[in-house]
XYZ file of C-alpha atoms in Angstrom:
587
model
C -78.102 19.975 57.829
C -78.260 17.716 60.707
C -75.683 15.675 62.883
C -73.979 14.433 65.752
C -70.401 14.270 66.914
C -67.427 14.993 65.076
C -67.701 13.187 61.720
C -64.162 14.204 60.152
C -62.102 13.189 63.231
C -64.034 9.984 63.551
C -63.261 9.205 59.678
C -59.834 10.147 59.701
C -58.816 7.789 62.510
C -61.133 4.812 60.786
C -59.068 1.941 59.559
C -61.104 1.820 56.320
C -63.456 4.284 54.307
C -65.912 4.098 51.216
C -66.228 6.907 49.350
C -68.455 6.770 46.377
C -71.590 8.742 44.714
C -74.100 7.059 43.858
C -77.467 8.149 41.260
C -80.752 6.908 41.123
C -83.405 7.788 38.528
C -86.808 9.231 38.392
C -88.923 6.099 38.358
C -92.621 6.039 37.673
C -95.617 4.627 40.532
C -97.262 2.815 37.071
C -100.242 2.006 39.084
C -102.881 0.467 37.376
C -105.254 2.802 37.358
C -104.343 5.985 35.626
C -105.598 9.561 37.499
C -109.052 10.232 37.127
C -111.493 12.228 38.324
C -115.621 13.267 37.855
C -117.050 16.983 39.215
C -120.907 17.709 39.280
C -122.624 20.732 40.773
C -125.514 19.058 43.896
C -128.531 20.103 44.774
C -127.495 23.189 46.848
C -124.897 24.389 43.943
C -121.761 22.981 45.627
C -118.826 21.365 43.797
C -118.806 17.576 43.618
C -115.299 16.165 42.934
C -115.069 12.103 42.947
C -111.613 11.172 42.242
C -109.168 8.652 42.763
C -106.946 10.026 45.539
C -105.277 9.238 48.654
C -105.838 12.705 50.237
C -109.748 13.700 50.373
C -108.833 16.575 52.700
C -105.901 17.677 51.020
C -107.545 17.506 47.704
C -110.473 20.333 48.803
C -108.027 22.734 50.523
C -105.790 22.519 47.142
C -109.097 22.980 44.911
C -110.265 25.653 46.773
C -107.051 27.891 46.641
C -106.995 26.863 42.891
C -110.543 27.958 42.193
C -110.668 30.761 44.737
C -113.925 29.012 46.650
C -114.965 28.550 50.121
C -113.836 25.117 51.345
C -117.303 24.654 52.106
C -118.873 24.957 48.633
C -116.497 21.666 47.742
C -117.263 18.066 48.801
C -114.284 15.440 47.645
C -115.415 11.468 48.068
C -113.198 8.949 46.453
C -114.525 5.525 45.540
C -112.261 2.231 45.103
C -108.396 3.250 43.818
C -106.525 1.161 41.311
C -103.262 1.899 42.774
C -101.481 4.418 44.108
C -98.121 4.272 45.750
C -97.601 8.170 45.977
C -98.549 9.670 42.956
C -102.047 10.080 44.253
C -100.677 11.827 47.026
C -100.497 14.785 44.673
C -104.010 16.849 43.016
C -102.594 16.034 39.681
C -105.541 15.613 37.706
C -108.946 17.487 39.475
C -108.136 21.094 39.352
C -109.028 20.695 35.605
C -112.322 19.384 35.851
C -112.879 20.732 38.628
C -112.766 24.557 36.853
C -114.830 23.576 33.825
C -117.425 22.335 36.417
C -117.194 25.372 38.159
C -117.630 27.481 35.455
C -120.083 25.981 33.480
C -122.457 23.963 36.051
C -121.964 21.056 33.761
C -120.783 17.689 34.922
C -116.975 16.976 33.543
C -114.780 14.305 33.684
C -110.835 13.986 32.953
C -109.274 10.338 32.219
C -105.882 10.418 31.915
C -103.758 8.235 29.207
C -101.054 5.981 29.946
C -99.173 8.278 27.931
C -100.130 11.330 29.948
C -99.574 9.578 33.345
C -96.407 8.987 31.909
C -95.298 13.348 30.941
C -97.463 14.728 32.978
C -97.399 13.192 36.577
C -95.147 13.151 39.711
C -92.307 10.575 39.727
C -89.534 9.391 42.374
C -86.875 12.296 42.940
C -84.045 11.775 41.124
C -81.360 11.660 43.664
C -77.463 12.061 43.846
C -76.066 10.805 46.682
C -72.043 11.307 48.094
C -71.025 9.109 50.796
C -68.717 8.795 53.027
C -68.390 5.987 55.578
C -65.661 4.505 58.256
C -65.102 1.629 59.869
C -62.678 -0.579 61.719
C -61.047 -3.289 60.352
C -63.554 -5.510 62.353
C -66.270 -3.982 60.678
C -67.851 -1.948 63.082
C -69.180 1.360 60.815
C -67.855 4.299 63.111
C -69.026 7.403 61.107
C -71.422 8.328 58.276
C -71.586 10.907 56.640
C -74.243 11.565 53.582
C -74.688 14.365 50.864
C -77.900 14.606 49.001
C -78.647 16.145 45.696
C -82.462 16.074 44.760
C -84.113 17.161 41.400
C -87.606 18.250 42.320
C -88.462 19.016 38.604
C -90.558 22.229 37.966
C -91.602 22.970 41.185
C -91.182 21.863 44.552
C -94.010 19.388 45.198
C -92.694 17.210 48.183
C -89.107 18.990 48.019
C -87.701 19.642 50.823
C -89.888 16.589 52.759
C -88.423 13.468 49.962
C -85.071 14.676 50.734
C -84.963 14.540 54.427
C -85.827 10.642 54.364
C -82.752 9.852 52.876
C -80.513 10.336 55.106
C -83.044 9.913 58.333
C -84.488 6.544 57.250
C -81.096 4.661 56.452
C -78.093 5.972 58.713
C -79.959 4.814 61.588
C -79.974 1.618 61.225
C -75.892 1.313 62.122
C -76.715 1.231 66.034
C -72.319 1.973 66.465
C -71.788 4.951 64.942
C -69.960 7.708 66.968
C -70.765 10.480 64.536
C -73.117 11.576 61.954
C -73.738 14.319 59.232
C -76.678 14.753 56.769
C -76.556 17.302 54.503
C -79.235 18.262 51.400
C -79.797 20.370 48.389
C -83.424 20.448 46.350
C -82.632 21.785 43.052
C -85.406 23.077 40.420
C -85.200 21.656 36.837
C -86.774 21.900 33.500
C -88.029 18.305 33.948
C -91.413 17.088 35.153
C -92.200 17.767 38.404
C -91.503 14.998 41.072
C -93.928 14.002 44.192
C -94.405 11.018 46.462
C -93.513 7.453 45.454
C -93.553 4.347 48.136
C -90.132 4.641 49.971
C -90.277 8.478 49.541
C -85.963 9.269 49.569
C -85.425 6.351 51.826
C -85.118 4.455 48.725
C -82.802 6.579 47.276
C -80.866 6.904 50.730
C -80.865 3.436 51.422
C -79.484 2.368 48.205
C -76.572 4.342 48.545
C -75.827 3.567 52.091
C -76.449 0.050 52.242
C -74.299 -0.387 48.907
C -71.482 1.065 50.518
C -71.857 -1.365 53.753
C -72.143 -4.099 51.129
C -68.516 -2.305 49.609
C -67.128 -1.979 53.323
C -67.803 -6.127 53.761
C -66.041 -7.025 50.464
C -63.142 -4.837 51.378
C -62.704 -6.321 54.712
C -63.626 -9.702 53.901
C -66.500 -9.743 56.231
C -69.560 -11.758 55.138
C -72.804 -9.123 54.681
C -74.896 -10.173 57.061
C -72.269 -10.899 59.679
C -71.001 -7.248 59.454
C -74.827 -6.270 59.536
C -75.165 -8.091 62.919
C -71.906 -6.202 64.549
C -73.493 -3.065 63.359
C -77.414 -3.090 63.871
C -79.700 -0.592 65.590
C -81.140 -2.659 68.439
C -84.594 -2.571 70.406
C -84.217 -0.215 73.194
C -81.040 2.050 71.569
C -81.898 6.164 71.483
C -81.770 6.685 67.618
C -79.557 10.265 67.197
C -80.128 10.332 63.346
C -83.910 9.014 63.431
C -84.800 12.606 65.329
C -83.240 11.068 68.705
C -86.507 8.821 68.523
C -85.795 5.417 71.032
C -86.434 2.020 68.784
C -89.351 0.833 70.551
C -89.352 -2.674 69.018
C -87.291 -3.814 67.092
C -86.436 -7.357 65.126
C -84.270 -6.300 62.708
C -81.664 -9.629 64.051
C -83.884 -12.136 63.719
C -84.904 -10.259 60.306
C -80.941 -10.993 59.368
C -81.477 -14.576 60.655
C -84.134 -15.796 58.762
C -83.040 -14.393 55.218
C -79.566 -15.947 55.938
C -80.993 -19.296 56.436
C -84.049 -19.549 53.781
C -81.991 -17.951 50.845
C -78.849 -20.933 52.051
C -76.677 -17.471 51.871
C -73.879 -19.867 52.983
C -73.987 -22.410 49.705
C -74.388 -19.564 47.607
C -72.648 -16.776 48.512
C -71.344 -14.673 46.550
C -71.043 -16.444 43.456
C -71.603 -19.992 41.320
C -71.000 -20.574 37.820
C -73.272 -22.778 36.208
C -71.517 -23.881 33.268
C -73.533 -22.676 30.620
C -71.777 -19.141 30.088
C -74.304 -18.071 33.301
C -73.481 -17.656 36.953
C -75.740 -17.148 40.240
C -75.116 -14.784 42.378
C -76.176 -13.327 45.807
C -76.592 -10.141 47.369
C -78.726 -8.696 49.678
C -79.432 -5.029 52.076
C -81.520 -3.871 55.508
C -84.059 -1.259 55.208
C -85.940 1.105 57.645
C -89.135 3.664 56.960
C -91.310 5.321 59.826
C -95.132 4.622 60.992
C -96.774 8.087 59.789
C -95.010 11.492 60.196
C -94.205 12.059 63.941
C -96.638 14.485 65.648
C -98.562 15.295 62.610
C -100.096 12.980 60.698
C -104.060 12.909 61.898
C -105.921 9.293 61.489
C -109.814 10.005 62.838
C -112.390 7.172 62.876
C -116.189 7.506 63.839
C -118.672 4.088 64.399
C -122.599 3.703 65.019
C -124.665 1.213 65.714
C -127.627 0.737 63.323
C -130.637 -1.635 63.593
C -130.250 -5.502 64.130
C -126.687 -4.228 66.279
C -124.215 -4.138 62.891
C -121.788 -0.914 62.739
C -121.058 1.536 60.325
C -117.057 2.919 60.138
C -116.576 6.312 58.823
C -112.508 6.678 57.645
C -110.960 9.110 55.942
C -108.363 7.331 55.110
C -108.111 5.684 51.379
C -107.741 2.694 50.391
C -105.773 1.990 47.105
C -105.610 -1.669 46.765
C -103.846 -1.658 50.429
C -106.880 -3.357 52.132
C -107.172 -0.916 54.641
C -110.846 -0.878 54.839
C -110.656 -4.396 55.469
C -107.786 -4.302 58.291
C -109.639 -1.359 60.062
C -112.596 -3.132 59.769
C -111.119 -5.845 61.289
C -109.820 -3.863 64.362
C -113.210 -2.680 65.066
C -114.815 -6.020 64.941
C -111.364 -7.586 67.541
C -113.128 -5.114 69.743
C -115.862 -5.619 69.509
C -116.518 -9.057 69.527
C -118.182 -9.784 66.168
C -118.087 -11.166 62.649
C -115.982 -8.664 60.278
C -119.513 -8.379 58.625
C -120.983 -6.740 60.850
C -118.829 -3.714 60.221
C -119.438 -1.938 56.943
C -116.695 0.665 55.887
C -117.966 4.365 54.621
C -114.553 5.280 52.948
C -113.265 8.704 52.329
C -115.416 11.701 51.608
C -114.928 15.098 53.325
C -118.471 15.619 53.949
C -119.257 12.922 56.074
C -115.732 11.243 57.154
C -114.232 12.518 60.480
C -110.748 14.410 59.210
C -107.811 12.101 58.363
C -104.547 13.750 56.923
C -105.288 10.724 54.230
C -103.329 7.552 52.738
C -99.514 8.531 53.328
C -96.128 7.876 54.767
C -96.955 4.574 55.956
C -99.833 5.904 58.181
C -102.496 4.149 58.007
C -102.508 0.547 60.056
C -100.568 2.568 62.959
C -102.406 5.970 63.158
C -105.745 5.504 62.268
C -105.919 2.241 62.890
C -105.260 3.330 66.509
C -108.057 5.633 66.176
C -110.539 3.126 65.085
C -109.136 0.846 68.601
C -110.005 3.541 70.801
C -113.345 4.111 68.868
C -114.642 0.807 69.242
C -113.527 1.240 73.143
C -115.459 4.097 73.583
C -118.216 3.136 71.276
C -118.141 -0.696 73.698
C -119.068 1.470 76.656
C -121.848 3.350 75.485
C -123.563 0.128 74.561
C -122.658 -0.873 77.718
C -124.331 1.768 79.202
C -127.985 1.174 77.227
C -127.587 -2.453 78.067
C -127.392 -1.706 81.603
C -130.801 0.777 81.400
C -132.346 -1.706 79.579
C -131.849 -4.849 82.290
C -132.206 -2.209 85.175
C -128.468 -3.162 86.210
C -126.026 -0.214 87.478
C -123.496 -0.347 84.629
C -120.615 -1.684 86.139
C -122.396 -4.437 86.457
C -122.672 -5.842 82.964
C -120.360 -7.296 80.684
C -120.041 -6.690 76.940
C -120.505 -10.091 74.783
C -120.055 -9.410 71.630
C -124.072 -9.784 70.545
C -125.407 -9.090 73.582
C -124.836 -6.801 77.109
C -125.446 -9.781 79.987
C -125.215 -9.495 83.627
C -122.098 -10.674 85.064
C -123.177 -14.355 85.996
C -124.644 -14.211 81.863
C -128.250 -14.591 83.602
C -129.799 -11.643 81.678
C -129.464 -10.335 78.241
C -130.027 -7.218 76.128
C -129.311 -8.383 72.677
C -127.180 -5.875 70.528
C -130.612 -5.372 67.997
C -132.812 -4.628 71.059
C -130.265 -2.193 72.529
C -129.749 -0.572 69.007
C -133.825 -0.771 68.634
C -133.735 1.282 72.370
C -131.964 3.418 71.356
C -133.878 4.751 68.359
C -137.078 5.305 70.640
C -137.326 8.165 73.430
C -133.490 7.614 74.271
C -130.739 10.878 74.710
C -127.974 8.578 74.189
C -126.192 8.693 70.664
C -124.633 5.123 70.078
C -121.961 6.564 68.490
C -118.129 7.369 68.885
C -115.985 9.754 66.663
C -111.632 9.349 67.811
C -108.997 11.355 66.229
C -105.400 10.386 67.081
C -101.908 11.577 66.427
C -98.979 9.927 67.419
C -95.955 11.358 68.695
C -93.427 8.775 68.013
C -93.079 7.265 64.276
C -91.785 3.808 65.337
C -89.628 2.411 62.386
C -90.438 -1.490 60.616
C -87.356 -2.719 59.519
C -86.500 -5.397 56.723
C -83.640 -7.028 55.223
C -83.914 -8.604 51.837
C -81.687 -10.900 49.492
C -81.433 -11.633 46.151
C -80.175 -14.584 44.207
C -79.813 -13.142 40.405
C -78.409 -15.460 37.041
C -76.778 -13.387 34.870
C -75.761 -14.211 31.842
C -72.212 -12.582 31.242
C -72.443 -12.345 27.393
C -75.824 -10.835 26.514
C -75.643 -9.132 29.791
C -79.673 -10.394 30.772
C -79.931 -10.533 35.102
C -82.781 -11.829 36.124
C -83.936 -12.436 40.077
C -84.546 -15.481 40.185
C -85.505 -15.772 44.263
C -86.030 -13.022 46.597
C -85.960 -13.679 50.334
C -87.149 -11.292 52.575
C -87.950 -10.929 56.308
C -90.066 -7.864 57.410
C -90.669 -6.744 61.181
C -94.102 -4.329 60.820
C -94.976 -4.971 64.424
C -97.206 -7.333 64.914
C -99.506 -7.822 61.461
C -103.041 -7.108 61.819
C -103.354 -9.242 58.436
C -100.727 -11.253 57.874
C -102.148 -12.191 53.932
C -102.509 -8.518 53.010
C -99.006 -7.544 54.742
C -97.532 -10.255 52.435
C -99.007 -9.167 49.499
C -97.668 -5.584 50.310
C -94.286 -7.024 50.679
C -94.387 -9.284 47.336
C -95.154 -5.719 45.580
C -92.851 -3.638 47.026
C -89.832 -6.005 45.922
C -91.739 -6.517 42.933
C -91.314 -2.575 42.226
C -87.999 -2.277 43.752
C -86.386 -4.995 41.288
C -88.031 -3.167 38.647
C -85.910 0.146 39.574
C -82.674 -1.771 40.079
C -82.858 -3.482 37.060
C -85.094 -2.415 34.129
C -87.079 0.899 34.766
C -85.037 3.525 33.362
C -85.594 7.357 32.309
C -83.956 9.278 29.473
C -84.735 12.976 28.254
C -84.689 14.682 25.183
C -83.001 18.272 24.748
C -86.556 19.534 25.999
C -86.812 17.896 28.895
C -89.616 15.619 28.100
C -88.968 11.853 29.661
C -88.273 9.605 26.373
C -90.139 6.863 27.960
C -93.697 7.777 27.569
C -95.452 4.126 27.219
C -94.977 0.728 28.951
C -93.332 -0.127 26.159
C -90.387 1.812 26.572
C -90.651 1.996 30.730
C -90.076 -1.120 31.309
C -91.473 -2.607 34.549
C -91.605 -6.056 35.858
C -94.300 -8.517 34.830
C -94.998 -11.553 36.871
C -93.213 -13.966 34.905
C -89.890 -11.800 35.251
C -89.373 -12.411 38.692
C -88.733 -15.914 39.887
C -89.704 -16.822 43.875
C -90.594 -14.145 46.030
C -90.781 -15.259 49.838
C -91.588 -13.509 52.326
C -91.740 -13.874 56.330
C -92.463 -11.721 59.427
C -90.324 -11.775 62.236
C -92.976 -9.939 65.062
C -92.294 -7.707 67.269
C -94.772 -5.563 69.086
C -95.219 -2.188 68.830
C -97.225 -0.756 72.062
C -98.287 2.180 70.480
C -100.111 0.403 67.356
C -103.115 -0.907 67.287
C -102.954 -4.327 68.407
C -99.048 -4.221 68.378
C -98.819 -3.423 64.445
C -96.347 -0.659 62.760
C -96.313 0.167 59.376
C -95.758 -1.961 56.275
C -96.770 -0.174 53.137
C -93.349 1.508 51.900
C -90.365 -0.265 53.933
C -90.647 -3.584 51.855
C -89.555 -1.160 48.262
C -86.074 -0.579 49.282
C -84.227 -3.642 50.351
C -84.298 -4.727 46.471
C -81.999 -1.902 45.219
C -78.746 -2.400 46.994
C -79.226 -6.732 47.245
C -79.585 -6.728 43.275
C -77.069 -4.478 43.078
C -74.376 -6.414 45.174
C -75.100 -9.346 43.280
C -74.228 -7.620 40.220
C -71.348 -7.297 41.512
C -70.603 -10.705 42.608
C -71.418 -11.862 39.490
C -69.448 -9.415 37.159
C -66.761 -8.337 39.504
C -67.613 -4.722 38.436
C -69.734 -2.462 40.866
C -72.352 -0.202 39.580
C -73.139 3.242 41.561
C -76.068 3.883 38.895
C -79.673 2.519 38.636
C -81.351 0.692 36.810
C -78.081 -1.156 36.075
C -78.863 -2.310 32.242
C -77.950 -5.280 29.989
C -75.577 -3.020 28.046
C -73.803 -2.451 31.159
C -73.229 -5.508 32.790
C -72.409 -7.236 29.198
C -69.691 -4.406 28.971
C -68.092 -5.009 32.313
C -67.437 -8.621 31.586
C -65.644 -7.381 28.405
């Protein structure tokens, strides 16, 4: 339980409450590429596993409890991942083959089946969420106060963490409040065990507490986003529910500003009938996450020089279609001056990577990627310092350019090949740099999303038909592959507001065991997805970046939602909300 002031006084003397539970669903991560994973014995008898996994590190300590082996007889490497989002956050597949190697010195392999990804995997948390919020009649949101139920399944894989996100990663964002109260319950079920899925209970959290803002407006007769402006958390404001954390940068208003204005939220909102038995209507919802886990995640880079002056970057962080081998590639080579060629990425293995927590909580960009900045620093100087032997200069002399170390009027040159050639011959310096780095502040991104959905009030069919959203990760390393994280995250979030849904038998066991019967969103469900970045700069990133991976899954939920409800006049506290459903409330 957590909190701040007194959150029953401040809600009795509010002009207005919302009081509502709300329920989301276990939803599946679907990634491409189901879990996999290889084991071999090597040359000196040790235990080989090659999987596809976000957490190398994590993945050995797990094996060897499992197996009952030194950590040291087991080397874990990953290669390329098809996809993560989470559920390779979790050993679900290698202890298997990683035992029949063990035991029989054979090489083994385990690919598993749609249909076993499906049973036998780690989904969302199912969540319950009761909450209470208070306002004035001007809007301003006084006092929240949040109750979460979560169903960790069998065991408690990422139980008490999932939970905690809920209520940390969404009442923050309403800057006003005089009070606060967050309370939580894990429960154990006979279901399938849950893990980590993009958005990890800020989803869940947000969708609640965002749909009851969007409530709140309706009630008052405020306009969304105008009630979302009176309210916001603000750059500079100490954050009591975000762990008392100050927002460092923050621009969540000009987030609000441009979705307003590209979606024309004033010509459509909140509803227009077309004429044909369909009407469009508009909704939309802000969203916060964090930039790694505060004062624990690890991100570790090391680069060398080799011959002809190109550099080799160890990580052990993974990338799973993300791109971060290119964007921490491409930090190294802003420092240090050269083609993004010249840098070639080593990805991922215990045995030779320097030790990264792994591919998590939105870590990546901001934590190592700040590692891999202050490697190629340290790694600039040392070459620095060869140079400098090499033209018989003292070494503050010199000046690093990129291909070459020149004297400072650029009338002498050690080229990069000839210092890396020096330093292979009769030299005691190692042209190499190994970083680790932890940050102790998880600065939030922010978004805010809207949704223009037709719905069709007989058959009950919704479809999105143009999703505007605005995201403020910092300042994007890679604006391309940050956009392409956004257009999948919305992608997936539309998918659990509106088709992806989970049933059980008397067993237990999840009915929907195929893509045919989990329904998630092709390409040619979704009309136009837009997205834009509205910078800000985050001094403790690399380069001014924050996070981006998980933020841009939750604004969908409560925006699809709220047009629902502007289209039907009925509101719906349960995702996905179905055909069935909405053709029944406009009975």
């Amino acid at each position: 339980e957590s909190g701040a002031g007194d959150i029953e006084a401040v809600l009795a003397g509010c002009d207005v409450a919302i009081d509502h539970t709300y329920h989301t669903r276990a939803c599946q991560q679907a990634m491409m590429e189901t879990f996999r994973t290889y084991c071999s014995i090597d040359a000196y008898g040790r235990l080989n596993v090659l999987s596809s996994t976000q957490i190398v590190f994590h993945c050995r300590r797990i094996l060897a409890n499992a197996l009952h082996i030194p950590k040291s007889m087991i080397r874990v490497a990953k290669p390329r991942i098809g996809g993560g989002f989470g559920a390779k956050q979790t050993s679900v597949c290698e202890v298997y083959p990683a035992f029949v190697t063990w035991k029989t010195k054979k090489p083994s392999k385990i690919i598993f089946s749609r249909y076993e990804s499906q049973i036998a995997s780690t989904p969302r948390h199912e969540m319950e969420l009761h909450v209470r919020l208070g306002a004035t009649k001007d809007g301003i949101v006084r006092g929240i106060d949040l109750y979460t139920l979560s169903n960790t399944g069998a065991y408690g894989e990422h139980g008490p963490t999932t939970v905690g996100l809920s209520g940390h990663k969404s009442i923050p964002l309403y800057g006003k409040a005089e009070a606060f109260r967050f309370v939580s319950d894990v429960v154990y079920t006979n279901h399938m065990s849950a893990g980590a899925y993009r958005g990890y209970g800020a989803t869940q959290g947000l969708f609640a507490v965002e749909s009851a803002v969007n409530e709140l407006a309706d009630k008052l007769g405020i306009d969304p986003f105008v009630i979302r402006q009176r309210n916001i958390v603000r750059e500079g404001d100490v954050m009591p529910a975000y762990y008392g954390q100050v927002n460092t940068s923050c621009a969540l208003d000009r987030c609000l500003q441009a979705v307003h204005d590209n979606i024309g939220w004033d010509e459509k909102y909140p509803v227009r009938d077309m004429g044909n038995g369909k009407v469009r209507a508009v909704g939309m919802g802000m969203a916060m996450q964090g930039s790694g886990i505060t004062s624990v995640d690890v991100g570790s880079a090391s680069l060398k020089i080799n011959d002809d002056g190109f550099y080799t970057l160890s990580i052990g962080a993974a990338d799973m279609g993300t791109g971060c081998d290119t964007i921490l590639a491409q930090i190294a080579a802003e420092v240090l001056e050269c083609p993004l060629d010249n840098v070639t990425v080593l990805g991922a293995d215990t045995d030779s990577s320097p030790y990264d927590s792994g591919s998590y909580a939105s870590s990546t960009t901001y934590v190592t990627g700040k590692a891999v900045e202050q490697c190629a620093e340290q790694l600039k100087q040392k070459i620095c310092q060869v140079g400098a032997g090499l033209l018989g200069l003292d070494e503050r002399a010199v000046v690093f350019a990129g291909d070459a170390v020149t004297s400072e009027d650029g009338t002498q040159r050690a080229t990069l090949a000839q210092i890396a050639a020096a330093s292979q011959c009769g030299s005691n310096t190692a042209l190499e740099a190994v970083v680790t780095h932890s940050s102790e502040i998880s600065p939030p991104p922010f978004m805010v999303g809207a949704a223009e959905v037709e719905v069709d009030l007989e058959t009950g069919e919704a479809q999105v038909i143009r999703y505007e959203a605005a995201v403020d990760c910092g300042t994007p390393v890679n604006p391309n592959l940050a956009r392409v994280q956004a257009e999948g995250g919305i992608l997936q979030g539309i998918g659990m507001a509106l088709t992806e849904n989970v049933t059980y038998d008397d067993r237990g066991m999840p009915q929907e065991n195929s893509l045919m019967q989990y329904k998630i969103p092709a390409r040619n469900d979704i009309g136009h997805i837009h997205v834009v970045f509205e910078s800000s700069y985050e001094g403790t990133g690399p380069f001014g970046a924050k996070s981006i991976g998980e933020v841009v899954i939750n604004t969908p939920l409560p925006a699809v939602a709220d047009a629902i409800y502007h289209a039907t006049h009925k509101r719906f506290y349960e995702l996905p909300i179905t055909r069935e459903q909405i053709a029944l409330a406009g009975q």
